mmCIF file of C-alpha atoms in Angstrom:
data_model
loop_
_atom_site.group_PDB
_atom_site.id
_atom_site.type_symbol
_atom_site.label_atom_id
_atom_site.label_comp_id
_atom_site.label_asym_id
_atom_site.label_seq_id
_atom_site.Cartn_x
_atom_site.Cartn_y
_atom_site.Cartn_z
ATOM 1 C CA GLY A 5 5.532 8.287 21.518
ATOM 2 C CA GLU A 6 2.370 6.302 21.226
ATOM 3 C CA ASP A 7 2.337 2.999 19.494
ATOM 4 C CA VAL A 8 -0.753 0.319 18.746
ATOM 5 C CA GLU A 9 0.214 -2.921 18.825
ATOM 6 C CA GLN A 10 -1.948 -5.846 17.082
ATOM 7 C CA SER A 11 -1.725 -9.659 16.055
ATOM 8 C CA LEU A 12 -1.696 -9.613 12.347
ATOM 9 C CA PHE A 13 -4.130 -12.876 11.838
ATOM 10 C CA LEU A 14 -7.064 -14.386 13.539
ATOM 11 C CA SER A 15 -8.070 -17.246 11.956
ATOM 12 C CA VAL A 16 -11.599 -18.766 12.941
ATOM 13 C CA ARG A 17 -14.890 -20.913 11.901
ATOM 14 C CA GLU A 18 -18.271 -19.342 10.997
ATOM 15 C CA GLY A 19 -20.683 -19.402 14.183
ATOM 16 C CA ASP A 20 -17.288 -19.425 16.665
ATOM 17 C CA SER A 21 -16.265 -16.393 18.910
ATOM 18 C CA SER A 22 -13.583 -13.954 17.448
ATOM 19 C CA VAL A 23 -11.342 -11.889 19.746
ATOM 20 C CA ILE A 24 -8.813 -9.252 18.333
ATOM 21 C CA ASN A 25 -6.554 -7.910 20.476
ATOM 22 C CA CYS A 26 -4.632 -4.444 20.859
ATOM 23 C CA THR A 27 -2.112 -3.114 23.313
ATOM 24 C CA TYR A 28 -1.180 0.693 23.413
ATOM 25 C CA THR A 29 1.445 2.868 25.196
ATOM 26 C CA ASP A 30 -0.348 6.017 25.484
ATOM 27 C CA SER A 31 -1.587 6.456 28.795
ATOM 28 C CA SER A 32 -3.342 9.437 27.961
ATOM 29 C CA SER A 33 -5.605 8.054 25.526
ATOM 30 C CA THR A 34 -9.343 9.298 26.004
ATOM 31 C CA TYR A 35 -11.000 7.242 23.139
ATOM 32 C CA LEU A 36 -10.304 3.928 21.506
ATOM 33 C CA TYR A 37 -11.810 2.720 18.495
ATOM 34 C CA TRP A 38 -12.230 -0.151 16.457
ATOM 35 C CA TYR A 39 -12.487 0.213 12.545
ATOM 36 C CA LYS A 40 -13.139 -2.760 9.824
ATOM 37 C CA GLN A 41 -11.492 -2.597 6.594
ATOM 38 C CA GLU A 42 -12.939 -4.771 3.769
ATOM 39 C CA PRO A 43 -11.019 -5.460 0.638
ATOM 40 C CA GLY A 44 -10.754 -2.544 -1.328
ATOM 41 C CA ALA A 45 -13.123 -0.480 0.674
ATOM 42 C CA GLY A 46 -12.813 2.608 2.964
ATOM 43 C CA LEU A 47 -12.476 2.322 6.960
ATOM 44 C CA GLN A 48 -15.606 1.440 8.613
ATOM 45 C CA LEU A 49 -16.371 2.766 12.308
ATOM 46 C CA LEU A 50 -17.526 -0.390 13.935
ATOM 47 C CA THR A 51 -17.294 0.804 17.923
ATOM 48 C CA TYR A 52 -15.385 3.093 20.387
ATOM 49 C CA ILE A 53 -15.125 3.279 23.770
ATOM 50 C CA PHE A 54 -14.369 6.026 26.450
ATOM 51 C CA SER A 55 -11.255 5.385 28.830
ATOM 52 C CA ASN A 56 -13.250 5.572 31.864
ATOM 53 C CA MET A 57 -15.380 2.437 30.600
ATOM 54 C CA ASP A 58 -14.559 -1.274 30.816
ATOM 55 C CA MET A 59 -16.854 -2.727 28.622
ATOM 56 C CA LYS A 60 -19.214 -1.931 26.009
ATOM 57 C CA GLN A 61 -21.550 -4.054 24.124
ATOM 58 C CA ASP A 62 -23.183 -3.271 20.774
ATOM 59 C CA GLN A 63 -25.387 -6.199 19.230
ATOM 60 C CA ARG A 64 -22.697 -8.930 18.201
ATOM 61 C CA LEU A 65 -19.681 -6.609 19.608
ATOM 62 C CA THR A 66 -18.649 -6.560 22.815
ATOM 63 C CA VAL A 67 -15.391 -4.431 23.442
ATOM 64 C CA LEU A 68 -13.111 -4.771 26.682
ATOM 65 C CA LEU A 69 -11.164 -2.087 28.143
ATOM 66 C CA ASN A 70 -8.372 -2.947 30.560
ATOM 67 C CA LYS A 71 -6.691 0.555 31.407
ATOM 68 C CA LYS A 72 -4.196 -0.451 33.767
ATOM 69 C CA ASP A 73 -2.570 -2.742 31.197
ATOM 70 C CA LYS A 74 -3.669 -0.517 28.042
ATOM 71 C CA HIS A 75 -5.220 -3.589 26.603
ATOM 72 C CA LEU A 76 -8.055 -3.652 24.124
ATOM 73 C CA SER A 77 -10.130 -6.231 23.019
ATOM 74 C CA LEU A 78 -13.034 -6.534 20.216
ATOM 75 C CA ARG A 79 -14.937 -9.735 20.327
ATOM 76 C CA ILE A 80 -17.342 -10.394 17.965
ATOM 77 C CA ALA A 81 -20.136 -13.366 18.885
ATOM 78 C CA ASP A 82 -21.475 -15.531 16.342
ATOM 79 C CA THR A 83 -18.633 -14.627 13.416
ATOM 80 C CA GLN A 84 -20.130 -15.158 10.189
ATOM 81 C CA THR A 85 -18.219 -15.153 6.635
ATOM 82 C CA GLY A 86 -19.139 -11.951 6.223
ATOM 83 C CA ASP A 87 -16.903 -10.647 8.920
ATOM 84 C CA SER A 88 -13.545 -11.392 6.816
ATOM 85 C CA ALA A 89 -12.189 -8.570 7.000
ATOM 86 C CA ILE A 90 -8.865 -6.209 8.516
ATOM 87 C CA TYR A 91 -9.814 -5.115 11.819
ATOM 88 C CA PHE A 92 -7.721 -1.588 13.364
ATOM 89 C CA CYS A 93 -7.520 -0.778 16.594
ATOM 90 C CA ALA A 94 -7.157 3.085 17.165
ATOM 91 C CA GLU A 95 -6.283 5.487 20.148
ATOM 92 C CA GLU A 96 -7.004 9.004 20.583
ATOM 93 C CA GLY A 97 -4.797 10.763 22.931
ATOM 94 C CA ASP A 98 -6.035 13.877 24.945
ATOM 95 C CA SER A 99 -4.117 16.595 23.358
ATOM 96 C CA GLY A 100 -7.271 18.390 22.521
ATOM 97 C CA TYR A 101 -6.436 17.586 18.733
ATOM 98 C CA SER A 102 -8.757 14.484 17.581
ATOM 99 C CA THR A 103 -5.878 12.400 15.580
ATOM 100 C CA LEU A 104 -5.676 8.993 15.546
ATOM 101 C CA THR A 105 -3.083 6.375 16.118
ATOM 102 C CA PHE A 106 -3.553 3.146 14.483
ATOM 103 C CA GLY A 107 -2.429 -0.311 14.710
ATOM 104 C CA LYS A 108 -1.255 -2.200 11.683
ATOM 105 C CA GLY A 109 -4.295 -4.283 11.780
ATOM 106 C CA THR A 110 -5.559 -7.647 12.163
ATOM 107 C CA MET A 111 -6.830 -10.097 9.153
ATOM 108 C CA LEU A 112 -9.941 -11.997 10.267
ATOM 109 C CA LEU A 113 -10.319 -15.010 8.338
ATOM 110 C CA VAL A 114 -13.679 -16.378 8.878
ATOM 111 C CA SER A 115 -13.891 -20.115 7.026
ATOM 112 C CA PRO A 116 -17.450 -22.002 6.714
ATOM 113 C CA ASP B 17 -21.616 5.333 3.225
ATOM 114 C CA SER B 18 -19.780 7.264 5.786
ATOM 115 C CA GLY B 19 -20.940 10.364 3.603
ATOM 116 C CA VAL B 20 -17.331 11.503 3.411
ATOM 117 C CA THR B 21 -16.576 11.427 -0.798
ATOM 118 C CA GLN B 22 -13.196 11.677 -2.384
ATOM 119 C CA THR B 23 -12.023 11.656 -5.563
ATOM 120 C CA PRO B 24 -10.416 10.468 -7.625
ATOM 121 C CA LYS B 25 -10.832 6.792 -6.583
ATOM 122 C CA HIS B 26 -7.994 5.769 -8.657
ATOM 123 C CA LEU B 27 -4.968 7.634 -9.982
ATOM 124 C CA ILE B 28 -1.526 6.407 -12.125
ATOM 125 C CA THR B 29 0.632 8.832 -12.268
ATOM 126 C CA ALA B 30 4.602 9.330 -13.438
ATOM 127 C CA THR B 31 7.437 10.047 -11.153
ATOM 128 C CA GLY B 32 8.116 13.822 -10.519
ATOM 129 C CA GLN B 33 4.415 14.346 -11.322
ATOM 130 C CA ARG B 34 2.023 16.430 -9.094
ATOM 131 C CA VAL B 35 -2.087 15.303 -8.394
ATOM 132 C CA THR B 36 -4.629 16.648 -6.087
ATOM 133 C CA LEU B 37 -6.817 14.637 -4.052
ATOM 134 C CA ARG B 38 -10.494 15.675 -3.299
ATOM 135 C CA CYS B 39 -12.475 15.271 -0.484
ATOM 136 C CA SER B 40 -16.045 16.291 0.650
ATOM 137 C CA PRO B 41 -16.617 16.074 4.363
ATOM 138 C CA ARG B 42 -19.818 14.589 6.019
ATOM 139 C CA SER B 43 -22.553 17.283 5.796
ATOM 140 C CA GLY B 44 -22.382 19.739 8.894
ATOM 141 C CA ASP B 45 -18.823 18.230 9.504
ATOM 142 C CA LEU B 46 -16.251 21.434 10.124
ATOM 143 C CA SER B 47 -12.844 19.088 10.249
ATOM 144 C CA VAL B 48 -11.065 17.009 7.934
ATOM 145 C CA TYR B 49 -8.123 14.828 8.481
ATOM 146 C CA TRP B 50 -5.808 13.212 5.841
ATOM 147 C CA TYR B 51 -4.441 9.645 6.444
ATOM 148 C CA GLN B 52 -1.820 7.597 4.048
ATOM 149 C CA GLN B 53 -2.041 4.120 4.016
ATOM 150 C CA SER B 54 0.821 1.769 2.775
ATOM 151 C CA LEU B 55 2.034 -1.516 3.345
ATOM 152 C CA ASP B 56 5.064 -0.655 5.005
ATOM 153 C CA GLN B 57 4.177 2.182 7.213
ATOM 154 C CA GLY B 58 0.370 1.282 7.665
ATOM 155 C CA LEU B 59 -2.375 3.986 8.211
ATOM 156 C CA GLN B 60 -0.294 7.323 8.785
ATOM 157 C CA PHE B 61 -1.776 10.791 10.046
ATOM 158 C CA LEU B 62 -1.197 13.404 7.823
ATOM 159 C CA ILE B 63 -2.571 16.478 8.627
ATOM 160 C CA GLN B 64 -5.952 17.797 10.144
ATOM 161 C CA TYR B 65 -8.262 20.891 9.512
ATOM 162 C CA TYR B 66 -10.886 22.573 10.947
ATOM 163 C CA ASN B 67 -12.959 25.374 9.677
ATOM 164 C CA GLY B 68 -10.328 26.335 6.897
ATOM 165 C CA GLU B 69 -7.501 26.501 9.774
ATOM 166 C CA GLU B 70 -4.460 23.815 9.765
ATOM 167 C CA ARG B 71 -5.179 22.060 13.427
ATOM 168 C CA ALA B 72 -2.671 19.355 13.680
ATOM 169 C CA LYS B 73 0.416 18.265 11.746
ATOM 170 C CA GLY B 74 1.648 14.479 11.471
ATOM 171 C CA ASN B 75 3.926 12.701 9.020
ATOM 172 C CA ILE B 76 3.460 14.913 5.928
ATOM 173 C CA LEU B 77 6.253 15.306 4.096
ATOM 174 C CA GLU B 78 7.195 19.034 2.597
ATOM 175 C CA ARG B 79 6.477 17.474 -0.569
ATOM 176 C CA PHE B 80 2.802 17.407 0.072
ATOM 177 C CA SER B 81 0.393 20.229 1.413
ATOM 178 C CA ALA B 82 -3.033 20.740 1.984
ATOM 179 C CA GLN B 83 -5.642 23.154 2.592
ATOM 180 C CA GLN B 84 -9.558 23.336 3.929
ATOM 181 C CA PHE B 85 -11.664 26.058 1.677
ATOM 182 C CA PRO B 86 -14.415 27.943 3.128
ATOM 183 C CA ASP B 87 -17.065 25.224 1.999
ATOM 184 C CA LEU B 88 -15.273 22.801 3.882
ATOM 185 C CA HIS B 89 -14.123 20.794 1.181
ATOM 186 C CA SER B 90 -10.091 20.198 1.313
ATOM 187 C CA GLU B 91 -7.683 18.955 -1.340
ATOM 188 C CA LEU B 92 -4.243 17.007 -0.678
ATOM 189 C CA ASN B 93 -1.503 18.414 -3.054
ATOM 190 C CA LEU B 94 1.468 15.822 -3.537
ATOM 191 C CA SER B 95 3.979 16.766 -5.719
ATOM 192 C CA SER B 96 7.476 15.732 -7.027
ATOM 193 C CA LEU B 97 6.233 12.348 -6.834
ATOM 194 C CA GLU B 98 8.099 9.324 -6.160
ATOM 195 C CA LEU B 99 7.687 5.510 -5.899
ATOM 196 C CA GLY B 100 7.047 5.589 -2.799
ATOM 197 C CA ASP B 101 4.272 7.402 -2.426
ATOM 198 C CA SER B 102 2.068 4.971 -3.762
ATOM 199 C CA ALA B 103 -0.581 4.009 -1.559
ATOM 200 C CA LEU B 104 -4.287 4.701 -0.391
ATOM 201 C CA TYR B 105 -4.933 8.230 0.911
ATOM 202 C CA PHE B 106 -7.982 8.610 3.269
ATOM 203 C CA CYS B 107 -10.018 11.704 3.846
ATOM 204 C CA ALA B 108 -11.818 11.706 7.349
ATOM 205 C CA SER B 109 -14.269 13.729 8.986
ATOM 206 C CA SER B 110 -15.664 14.819 12.024
ATOM 207 C CA PHE B 111 -17.910 17.321 13.924
ATOM 208 C CA GLN B 112 -15.736 19.744 15.689
ATOM 209 C CA GLY B 113 -12.202 17.606 15.529
ATOM 210 C CA SER B 114 -12.451 17.311 19.307
ATOM 211 C CA PRO B 115 -11.616 14.107 21.231
ATOM 212 C CA GLY B 116 -14.887 11.874 21.269
ATOM 213 C CA ASN B 117 -16.049 13.328 18.035
ATOM 214 C CA THR B 118 -16.285 10.252 15.889
ATOM 215 C CA ILE B 119 -14.126 10.410 12.707
ATOM 216 C CA TYR B 120 -15.727 9.056 9.486
ATOM 217 C CA PHE B 121 -13.610 7.683 6.684
ATOM 218 C CA GLY B 122 -13.871 7.982 2.675
ATOM 219 C CA GLU B 123 -13.194 5.193 0.838
ATOM 220 C CA GLY B 124 -10.098 6.553 -0.500
ATOM 221 C CA SER B 125 -8.083 7.387 -3.178
ATOM 222 C CA TRP B 126 -5.672 5.031 -4.572
ATOM 223 C CA LEU B 127 -2.662 6.542 -6.016
ATOM 224 C CA THR B 128 -0.172 4.608 -8.050
ATOM 225 C CA VAL B 129 3.109 6.074 -8.679
ATOM 226 C CA VAL B 130 4.970 4.663 -12.026
#
């Protein structure tokens, strides 16, 4: 079945870059997403990438996709304390239905 | 603000009881999804509706049911509640419910079963 794996925790200093990694198993994934969840809050869509793209940049966010290795990463440049949250990677298959399979989430802690 | 509205935000109930969670999708979205987030299982897809019809089913227990009404709002009914049903229940919506349609999540309904 489909599976999405993420490292559980990442700690960085303010101003550094953060890289959150994700691997997935479904080779038919069409879209891959990054969501952010702050404490006590809902899931905020950060960005997504279509499976035929290698890279997508959106302001401080850069998404890299290696489809051969089924590896996705999210790079946050100039990380701020407000970026501290849990980041979820999710993949969407090509079943014709738009359902997401999520990883367990990576907790990013940004220290001043 | 995603535009997806969920009520109630918090709910505490006893084992064996039944609760209903309500969701209003973003304006113009036809598809509604329900997800459950728990510490042990993470985020699990429960069920998807499109324009009133069930479209996809995930790990939804038989004690749970959902529906989408003609005005496109949706309700998730949880019955014979057990302690393990305590979780954050998310509703999400998208325009057509097809791959590539961005899925927006509400802030969730926290359910505590005691």
